[in-house]
Amino acid sequence: MRRAACPGSFDPVTNGHLDIITRAASLFDEVIVAVGVNKSKQRLFTAEERIDMLTEVCEPFPNVVIADFQGLLTDFCKERGVHAIVKGLRAVSDFDYELQMAQMNSSLADIETVFVPTSPEYSFLASSLVKEVATFGGDVSSLVPPTVLARLTVRLDERRAAEM
Ligand code: PNS
């Protein structure tokens, strides 16, 4: 069985992530969406919330499972029998950092990184930008799945209320 990991922080999952996960699911027998849990990083959504959203949006794909991980991605891949890490490349600006990570990961473990070009309609999309635009009232409904939009609206309303 060829098993791949799609790692990320997914804070929150966007349509761009979903594009890459969908395409990875057509290339591999099993895809593990690996949610990085870095406790020192401030996130809008908890790891549990990010996993819940991913579980909902990946429900149509029988060969996609969601898992969290702490520490090195390569250790997670070794533990779970993962042969390949799938990463989306949005633009050339992603390439330098992704190449560096791919080479570091390959030096740590016998794991290939497979780069998948992001579909052009999502080439500008990043979770950080979605959060910023939504914070200032911009329309992000075409950029995230409906369940994420709903949770984002609630979370940002909670934040605004807490600041008042
Ligand atoms: O969505 P992000 O924030 O770009 O995801 C980054 C993530 C979680 C994929 C990356 O930071 C990661 O792999 N972290 C685990 C720690 C690790 O293995 N570091 C060495 C990378 S070469």
JSON list of C-alpha atoms and ligand atoms in Angstrom, two decimals:
[
{"chain": "A", "resi": 1, "resn": "MET", "atom": "CA", "xyz": [0.00, 0.00, 0.00]},
{"chain": "A", "resi": 2, "resn": "ARG", "atom": "CA", "xyz": [1.38, 3.42, -0.97]},
{"chain": "A", "resi": 3, "resn": "ARG", "atom": "CA", "xyz": [0.72, 5.82, 1.89]},
{"chain": "A", "resi": 4, "resn": "ALA", "atom": "CA", "xyz": [1.29, 9.59, 1.80]},
{"chain": "A", "resi": 5, "resn": "ALA", "atom": "CA", "xyz": [1.11, 12.38, 4.35]},
{"chain": "A", "resi": 6, "resn": "CYS", "atom": "CA", "xyz": [-0.25, 15.86, 3.65]},
{"chain": "A", "resi": 7, "resn": "PRO", "atom": "CA", "xyz": [1.19, 17.90, 6.52]},
{"chain": "A", "resi": 8, "resn": "GLY", "atom": "CA", "xyz": [0.22, 21.38, 7.62]},
{"chain": "A", "resi": 9, "resn": "SER", "atom": "CA", "xyz": [-1.18, 23.46, 10.41]},
{"chain": "A", "resi": 10, "resn": "PHE", "atom": "CA", "xyz": [-4.57, 23.89, 8.69]},
{"chain": "A", "resi": 11, "resn": "ASP", "atom": "CA", "xyz": [-5.58, 26.93, 10.75]},
{"chain": "A", "resi": 12, "resn": "PRO", "atom": "CA", "xyz": [-8.10, 26.64, 9.14]},
{"chain": "A", "resi": 13, "resn": "VAL", "atom": "CA", "xyz": [-8.29, 24.25, 6.16]},
{"chain": "A", "resi": 14, "resn": "THR", "atom": "CA", "xyz": [-8.93, 26.17, 2.92]},
{"chain": "A", "resi": 15, "resn": "ASN", "atom": "CA", "xyz": [-10.17, 25.18, -0.54]},
{"chain": "A", "resi": 16, "resn": "GLY", "atom": "CA", "xyz": [-6.51, 25.26, -1.59]},
{"chain": "A", "resi": 17, "resn": "HIS", "atom": "CA", "xyz": [-5.62, 22.58, 0.97]},
{"chain": "A", "resi": 18, "resn": "LEU", "atom": "CA", "xyz": [-8.62, 20.56, -0.12]},
{"chain": "A", "resi": 19, "resn": "ASP", "atom": "CA", "xyz": [-7.47, 20.76, -3.74]},
{"chain": "A", "resi": 20, "resn": "ILE", "atom": "CA", "xyz": [-4.10, 19.23, -2.79]},
{"chain": "A", "resi": 21, "resn": "ILE", "atom": "CA", "xyz": [-5.64, 16.60, -0.48]},
{"chain": "A", "resi": 22, "resn": "THR", "atom": "CA", "xyz": [-8.11, 15.55, -3.21]},
{"chain": "A", "resi": 23, "resn": "ARG", "atom": "CA", "xyz": [-5.38, 15.16, -5.77]},
{"chain": "A", "resi": 24, "resn": "ALA", "atom": "CA", "xyz": [-3.11, 13.30, -3.33]},
{"chain": "A", "resi": 25, "resn": "ALA", "atom": "CA", "xyz": [-6.01, 10.92, -2.63]},
{"chain": "A", "resi": 26, "resn": "SER", "atom": "CA", "xyz": [-6.16, 10.07, -6.33]},
{"chain": "A", "resi": 27, "resn": "LEU", "atom": "CA", "xyz": [-2.41, 9.35, -6.45]},
{"chain": "A", "resi": 28, "resn": "PHE", "atom": "CA", "xyz": [-1.96, 7.26, -3.28]},
{"chain": "A", "resi": 29, "resn": "ASP", "atom": "CA", "xyz": [-3.80, 4.34, -1.68]},
{"chain": "A", "resi": 30, "resn": "GLU", "atom": "CA", "xyz": [-4.05, 6.20, 1.62]},
{"chain": "A", "resi": 31, "resn": "VAL", "atom": "CA", "xyz": [-3.48, 9.82, 2.56]},
{"chain": "A", "resi": 32, "resn": "ILE", "atom": "CA", "xyz": [-2.93, 10.92, 6.14]},
{"chain": "A", "resi": 33, "resn": "VAL", "atom": "CA", "xyz": [-3.67, 14.59, 6.65]},
{"chain": "A", "resi": 34, "resn": "ALA", "atom": "CA", "xyz": [-1.12, 15.33, 9.38]},
{"chain": "A", "resi": 35, "resn": "VAL", "atom": "CA", "xyz": [-2.03, 18.29, 11.56]},
{"chain": "A", "resi": 36, "resn": "GLY", "atom": "CA", "xyz": [1.05, 19.80, 13.18]},
{"chain": "A", "resi": 37, "resn": "VAL", "atom": "CA", "xyz": [0.51, 20.63, 16.83]},
{"chain": "A", "resi": 38, "resn": "ASN", "atom": "CA", "xyz": [3.07, 23.19, 17.90]},
{"chain": "A", "resi": 39, "resn": "LYS", "atom": "CA", "xyz": [2.04, 24.33, 21.37]},
{"chain": "A", "resi": 40, "resn": "SER", "atom": "CA", "xyz": [4.27, 27.39, 21.26]},
{"chain": "A", "resi": 41, "resn": "LYS", "atom": "CA", "xyz": [2.42, 28.77, 18.22]},
{"chain": "A", "resi": 42, "resn": "GLN", "atom": "CA", "xyz": [-0.67, 30.94, 18.69]},
{"chain": "A", "resi": 43, "resn": "ARG", "atom": "CA", "xyz": [-3.52, 29.57, 16.56]},
{"chain": "A", "resi": 44, "resn": "LEU", "atom": "CA", "xyz": [-7.04, 30.78, 15.85]},
{"chain": "A", "resi": 45, "resn": "PHE", "atom": "CA", "xyz": [-8.39, 27.24, 16.19]},
{"chain": "A", "resi": 46, "resn": "THR", "atom": "CA", "xyz": [-7.31, 24.52, 18.62]},
{"chain": "A", "resi": 47, "resn": "ALA", "atom": "CA", "xyz": [-5.83, 21.31, 17.24]},
{"chain": "A", "resi": 48, "resn": "GLU", "atom": "CA", "xyz": [-9.12, 19.55, 18.04]},
{"chain": "A", "resi": 49, "resn": "GLU", "atom": "CA", "xyz": [-11.12, 22.15, 16.10]},
{"chain": "A", "resi": 50, "resn": "ARG", "atom": "CA", "xyz": [-8.77, 21.97, 13.12]},
{"chain": "A", "resi": 51, "resn": "ILE", "atom": "CA", "xyz": [-9.07, 18.17, 13.12]},
{"chain": "A", "resi": 52, "resn": "ASP", "atom": "CA", "xyz": [-12.89, 18.37, 13.38]},
{"chain": "A", "resi": 53, "resn": "MET", "atom": "CA", "xyz": [-13.06, 20.69, 10.36]},
{"chain": "A", "resi": 54, "resn": "LEU", "atom": "CA", "xyz": [-10.73, 18.45, 8.33]},
{"chain": "A", "resi": 55, "resn": "THR", "atom": "CA", "xyz": [-12.72, 15.36, 9.31]},
{"chain": "A", "resi": 56, "resn": "GLU", "atom": "CA", "xyz": [-15.91, 17.01, 8.05]},
{"chain": "A", "resi": 57, "resn": "VAL", "atom": "CA", "xyz": [-14.50, 18.25, 4.75]},
{"chain": "A", "resi": 58, "resn": "CYS", "atom": "CA", "xyz": [-12.57, 15.04, 3.99]},
{"chain": "A", "resi": 59, "resn": "GLU", "atom": "CA", "xyz": [-15.57, 12.83, 4.74]},
{"chain": "A", "resi": 60, "resn": "PRO", "atom": "CA", "xyz": [-16.25, 12.18, 1.00]},
{"chain": "A", "resi": 61, "resn": "PHE", "atom": "CA", "xyz": [-12.80, 10.60, 0.56]},
{"chain": "A", "resi": 62, "resn": "PRO", "atom": "CA", "xyz": [-12.68, 7.02, 1.90]},
{"chain": "A", "resi": 63, "resn": "ASN", "atom": "CA", "xyz": [-8.87, 6.80, 1.67]},
{"chain": "A", "resi": 64, "resn": "VAL", "atom": "CA", "xyz": [-8.16, 10.01, 3.63]},
{"chain": "A", "resi": 65, "resn": "VAL", "atom": "CA", "xyz": [-7.60, 9.92, 7.38]},
{"chain": "A", "resi": 66, "resn": "ILE", "atom": "CA", "xyz": [-6.79, 12.78, 9.75]},
{"chain": "A", "resi": 67, "resn": "ALA", "atom": "CA", "xyz": [-4.16, 12.61, 12.50]},
{"chain": "A", "resi": 68, "resn": "ASP", "atom": "CA", "xyz": [-2.24, 15.05, 14.64]},
{"chain": "A", "resi": 69, "resn": "PHE", "atom": "CA", "xyz": [1.46, 15.00, 15.27]},
{"chain": "A", "resi": 70, "resn": "GLN", "atom": "CA", "xyz": [3.99, 16.69, 17.49]},
{"chain": "A", "resi": 71, "resn": "GLY", "atom": "CA", "xyz": [7.71, 16.87, 16.91]},
{"chain": "A", "resi": 72, "resn": "LEU", "atom": "CA", "xyz": [9.35, 15.88, 13.67]},
{"chain": "A", "resi": 73, "resn": "LEU", "atom": "CA", "xyz": [7.24, 15.08, 10.65]},
{"chain": "A", "resi": 74, "resn": "THR", "atom": "CA", "xyz": [9.73, 12.38, 9.64]},
{"chain": "A", "resi": 75, "resn": "ASP", "atom": "CA", "xyz": [9.22, 10.59, 12.98]},
{"chain": "A", "resi": 76, "resn": "PHE", "atom": "CA", "xyz": [5.47, 10.64, 12.38]},
{"chain": "A", "resi": 77, "resn": "CYS", "atom": "CA", "xyz": [6.00, 9.27, 8.86]},
{"chain": "A", "resi": 78, "resn": "LYS", "atom": "CA", "xyz": [8.23, 6.45, 10.14]},
{"chain": "A", "resi": 79, "resn": "GLU", "atom": "CA", "xyz": [5.69, 5.52, 12.84]},
{"chain": "A", "resi": 80, "resn": "ARG", "atom": "CA", "xyz": [2.79, 5.47, 10.37]},
{"chain": "A", "resi": 81, "resn": "GLY", "atom": "CA", "xyz": [4.54, 3.76, 7.43]},
{"chain": "A", "resi": 82, "resn": "VAL", "atom": "CA", "xyz": [4.34, 6.85, 5.22]},
{"chain": "A", "resi": 83, "resn": "HIS", "atom": "CA", "xyz": [6.38, 6.70, 1.99]},
{"chain": "A", "resi": 84, "resn": "ALA", "atom": "CA", "xyz": [5.83, 10.20, 0.66]},
{"chain": "A", "resi": 85, "resn": "ILE", "atom": "CA", "xyz": [5.09, 13.71, 1.85]},
{"chain": "A", "resi": 86, "resn": "VAL", "atom": "CA", "xyz": [2.79, 15.64, -0.48]},
{"chain": "A", "resi": 87, "resn": "LYS", "atom": "CA", "xyz": [3.17, 19.42, -0.57]},
{"chain": "A", "resi": 88, "resn": "GLY", "atom": "CA", "xyz": [1.33, 21.98, -2.67]},
{"chain": "A", "resi": 89, "resn": "LEU", "atom": "CA", "xyz": [3.37, 24.61, -4.49]},
{"chain": "A", "resi": 90, "resn": "ARG", "atom": "CA", "xyz": [1.45, 27.83, -5.07]},
{"chain": "A", "resi": 91, "resn": "ALA", "atom": "CA", "xyz": [4.17, 29.87, -6.71]},
{"chain": "A", "resi": 92, "resn": "VAL", "atom": "CA", "xyz": [7.89, 30.00, -7.18]},
{"chain": "A", "resi": 93, "resn": "SER", "atom": "CA", "xyz": [8.11, 31.86, -3.87]},
{"chain": "A", "resi": 94, "resn": "ASP", "atom": "CA", "xyz": [7.06, 28.64, -2.07]},
{"chain": "A", "resi": 95, "resn": "PHE", "atom": "CA", "xyz": [9.77, 26.64, -3.74]},
{"chain": "A", "resi": 96, "resn": "ASP", "atom": "CA", "xyz": [12.92, 27.70, -1.85]},
{"chain": "A", "resi": 97, "resn": "TYR", "atom": "CA", "xyz": [11.52, 26.89, 1.59]},
{"chain": "A", "resi": 98, "resn": "GLU", "atom": "CA", "xyz": [9.73, 23.74, 0.46]},
{"chain": "A", "resi": 99, "resn": "LEU", "atom": "CA", "xyz": [12.86, 22.45, -1.27]},
{"chain": "A", "resi": 100, "resn": "GLN", "atom": "CA", "xyz": [14.89, 23.08, 1.90]},
{"chain": "A", "resi": 101, "resn": "MET", "atom": "CA", "xyz": [12.32, 21.19, 4.01]},
{"chain": "A", "resi": 102, "resn": "ALA", "atom": "CA", "xyz": [12.13, 18.35, 1.49]},
{"chain": "A", "resi": 103, "resn": "GLN", "atom": "CA", "xyz": [15.91, 17.95, 1.50]},
{"chain": "A", "resi": 104, "resn": "MET", "atom": "CA", "xyz": [16.10, 18.12, 5.30]},
{"chain": "A", "resi": 105, "resn": "ASN", "atom": "CA", "xyz": [13.31, 15.55, 5.62]},
{"chain": "A", "resi": 106, "resn": "SER", "atom": "CA", "xyz": [15.01, 13.26, 3.12]},
{"chain": "A", "resi": 107, "resn": "SER", "atom": "CA", "xyz": [18.25, 13.50, 5.10]},
{"chain": "A", "resi": 108, "resn": "LEU", "atom": "CA", "xyz": [16.37, 12.51, 8.28]},
{"chain": "A", "resi": 109, "resn": "ALA", "atom": "CA", "xyz": [14.45, 9.57, 6.85]},
{"chain": "A", "resi": 110, "resn": "ASP", "atom": "CA", "xyz": [13.95, 7.58, 3.68]},
{"chain": "A", "resi": 111, "resn": "ILE", "atom": "CA", "xyz": [10.93, 9.63, 2.62]},
{"chain": "A", "resi": 112, "resn": "GLU", "atom": "CA", "xyz": [10.27, 11.34, -0.71]},
{"chain": "A", "resi": 113, "resn": "THR", "atom": "CA", "xyz": [8.52, 14.68, -1.03]},
{"chain": "A", "resi": 114, "resn": "VAL", "atom": "CA", "xyz": [6.10, 15.00, -3.94]},
{"chain": "A", "resi": 115, "resn": "PHE", "atom": "CA", "xyz": [5.27, 18.54, -5.04]},
{"chain": "A", "resi": 116, "resn": "VAL", "atom": "CA", "xyz": [1.83, 19.13, -6.51]},
{"chain": "A", "resi": 117, "resn": "PRO", "atom": "CA", "xyz": [1.22, 22.44, -8.29]},
{"chain": "A", "resi": 118, "resn": "THR", "atom": "CA", "xyz": [-1.72, 24.24, -6.72]},
{"chain": "A", "resi": 119, "resn": "SER", "atom": "CA", "xyz": [-4.65, 24.81, -9.10]},
{"chain": "A", "resi": 120, "resn": "PRO", "atom": "CA", "xyz": [-4.35, 28.36, -10.49]},
{"chain": "A", "resi": 121, "resn": "GLU", "atom": "CA", "xyz": [-7.58, 29.54, -8.83]},
{"chain": "A", "resi": 122, "resn": "TYR", "atom": "CA", "xyz": [-5.98, 28.92, -5.42]},
{"chain": "A", "resi": 123, "resn": "SER", "atom": "CA", "xyz": [-2.47, 30.20, -6.12]},
{"chain": "A", "resi": 124, "resn": "PHE", "atom": "CA", "xyz": [-2.93, 33.23, -3.83]},
{"chain": "A", "resi": 125, "resn": "LEU", "atom": "CA", "xyz": [-4.68, 31.35, -1.05]},
{"chain": "A", "resi": 126, "resn": "ALA", "atom": "CA", "xyz": [-3.24, 30.99, 2.46]},
{"chain": "A", "resi": 127, "resn": "SER", "atom": "CA", "xyz": [-4.92, 30.38, 5.81]},
{"chain": "A", "resi": 128, "resn": "SER", "atom": "CA", "xyz": [-3.24, 33.49, 7.21]},
{"chain": "A", "resi": 129, "resn": "LEU", "atom": "CA", "xyz": [-4.75, 35.70, 4.48]},
{"chain": "A", "resi": 130, "resn": "VAL", "atom": "CA", "xyz": [-8.19, 34.13, 4.90]},
{"chain": "A", "resi": 131, "resn": "LYS", "atom": "CA", "xyz": [-8.07, 35.00, 8.62]},
{"chain": "A", "resi": 132, "resn": "GLU", "atom": "CA", "xyz": [-6.91, 38.54, 7.96]},
{"chain": "A", "resi": 133, "resn": "VAL", "atom": "CA", "xyz": [-9.54, 39.24, 5.30]},
{"chain": "A", "resi": 134, "resn": "ALA", "atom": "CA", "xyz": [-12.30, 37.70, 7.43]},
{"chain": "A", "resi": 135, "resn": "THR", "atom": "CA", "xyz": [-11.18, 39.68, 10.49]},
{"chain": "A", "resi": 136, "resn": "PHE", "atom": "CA", "xyz": [-11.82, 42.91, 8.59]},
{"chain": "A", "resi": 137, "resn": "GLY", "atom": "CA", "xyz": [-15.18, 41.77, 7.25]},
{"chain": "A", "resi": 138, "resn": "GLY", "atom": "CA", "xyz": [-14.07, 40.64, 3.79]},
{"chain": "A", "resi": 139, "resn": "ASP", "atom": "CA", "xyz": [-15.93, 37.88, 1.98]},
{"chain": "A", "resi": 140, "resn": "VAL", "atom": "CA", "xyz": [-14.01, 34.58, 2.14]},
{"chain": "A", "resi": 141, "resn": "SER", "atom": "CA", "xyz": [-16.95, 32.35, 1.24]},
{"chain": "A", "resi": 142, "resn": "SER", "atom": "CA", "xyz": [-15.35, 31.20, -2.02]},
{"chain": "A", "resi": 143, "resn": "LEU", "atom": "CA", "xyz": [-12.05, 30.38, -0.30]},
{"chain": "A", "resi": 144, "resn": "VAL", "atom": "CA", "xyz": [-13.05, 27.96, 2.46]},
{"chain": "A", "resi": 145, "resn": "PRO", "atom": "CA", "xyz": [-15.59, 25.14, 2.78]},
{"chain": "A", "resi": 146, "resn": "PRO", "atom": "CA", "xyz": [-18.98, 26.20, 4.24]},
{"chain": "A", "resi": 147, "resn": "THR", "atom": "CA", "xyz": [-18.36, 24.47, 7.59]},
{"chain": "A", "resi": 148, "resn": "VAL", "atom": "CA", "xyz": [-15.09, 26.39, 7.98]},
{"chain": "A", "resi": 149, "resn": "LEU", "atom": "CA", "xyz": [-16.78, 29.66, 7.05]},
{"chain": "A", "resi": 150, "resn": "ALA", "atom": "CA", "xyz": [-19.39, 29.07, 9.75]},
{"chain": "A", "resi": 151, "resn": "ARG", "atom": "CA", "xyz": [-16.78, 28.33, 12.43]},
{"chain": "A", "resi": 152, "resn": "LEU", "atom": "CA", "xyz": [-14.62, 31.23, 11.32]},
{"chain": "A", "resi": 153, "resn": "THR", "atom": "CA", "xyz": [-17.55, 33.63, 11.62]},
{"chain": "A", "resi": 154, "resn": "VAL", "atom": "CA", "xyz": [-18.36, 32.37, 15.13]},
{"chain": "A", "resi": 155, "resn": "ARG", "atom": "CA", "xyz": [-14.72, 32.51, 16.30]},
{"chain": "A", "resi": 156, "resn": "LEU", "atom": "CA", "xyz": [-14.15, 36.02, 14.97]},
{"chain": "A", "resi": 157, "resn": "ASP", "atom": "CA", "xyz": [-17.43, 37.20, 16.55]},
{"chain": "A", "resi": 158, "resn": "GLU", "atom": "CA", "xyz": [-16.27, 35.72, 19.87]},
{"chain": "A", "resi": 159, "resn": "ARG", "atom": "CA", "xyz": [-12.97, 37.55, 19.54]},
{"chain": "A", "resi": 160, "resn": "ARG", "atom": "CA", "xyz": [-14.63, 40.86, 18.75]},
{"chain": "A", "resi": 161, "resn": "ALA", "atom": "CA", "xyz": [-16.99, 40.44, 21.74]},
{"chain": "A", "resi": 162, "resn": "ALA", "atom": "CA", "xyz": [-14.05, 39.65, 24.02]},
{"chain": "A", "resi": 163, "resn": "GLU", "atom": "CA", "xyz": [-12.24, 42.81, 22.87]},
{"chain": "A", "resi": 164, "resn": "MET", "atom": "CA", "xyz": [-15.19, 45.10, 23.60]},
{"chain": "B", "resi": 1, "resn": "PNS", "atom": "O1", "xyz": [0.85, 24.82, 7.22]},
{"chain": "B", "resi": 1, "resn": "PNS", "atom": "P1", "xyz": [2.27, 25.04, 7.64]},
{"chain": "B", "resi": 1, "resn": "PNS", "atom": "O2", "xyz": [2.33, 25.96, 8.84]},
{"chain": "B", "resi": 1, "resn": "PNS", "atom": "O3", "xyz": [3.15, 25.48, 6.51]},
{"chain": "B", "resi": 1, "resn": "PNS", "atom": "O4", "xyz": [2.80, 23.60, 8.14]},
{"chain": "B", "resi": 1, "resn": "PNS", "atom": "C1", "xyz": [4.14, 23.47, 8.49]},
{"chain": "B", "resi": 1, "resn": "PNS", "atom": "C2", "xyz": [4.45, 22.03, 8.93]},
{"chain": "B", "resi": 1, "resn": "PNS", "atom": "C3", "xyz": [3.58, 21.62, 10.11]},
{"chain": "B", "resi": 1, "resn": "PNS", "atom": "C4", "xyz": [4.19, 21.08, 7.78]},
{"chain": "B", "resi": 1, "resn": "PNS", "atom": "C5", "xyz": [5.95, 22.03, 9.25]},
{"chain": "B", "resi": 1, "resn": "PNS", "atom": "O5", "xyz": [6.24, 23.08, 10.11]},
{"chain": "B", "resi": 1, "resn": "PNS", "atom": "C6", "xyz": [6.44, 20.74, 9.87]},
{"chain": "B", "resi": 1, "resn": "PNS", "atom": "O6", "xyz": [6.66, 19.78, 9.16]},
{"chain": "B", "resi": 1, "resn": "PNS", "atom": "N1", "xyz": [6.62, 20.76, 11.21]},
{"chain": "B", "resi": 1, "resn": "PNS", "atom": "C7", "xyz": [7.04, 19.62, 11.96]},
{"chain": "B", "resi": 1, "resn": "PNS", "atom": "C8", "xyz": [8.44, 19.83, 12.54]},
{"chain": "B", "resi": 1, "resn": "PNS", "atom": "C9", "xyz": [9.48, 19.33, 11.59]},
{"chain": "B", "resi": 1, "resn": "PNS", "atom": "O7", "xyz": [9.49, 18.20, 11.15]},
{"chain": "B", "resi": 1, "resn": "PNS", "atom": "N2", "xyz": [10.42, 20.24, 11.25]},
{"chain": "B", "resi": 1, "resn": "PNS", "atom": "C10", "xyz": [11.46, 19.99, 10.30]},
{"chain": "B", "resi": 1, "resn": "PNS", "atom": "C11", "xyz": [11.01, 20.39, 8.92]},
{"chain": "B", "resi": 1, "resn": "PNS", "atom": "S1", "xyz": [12.31, 20.18, 7.76]}
]
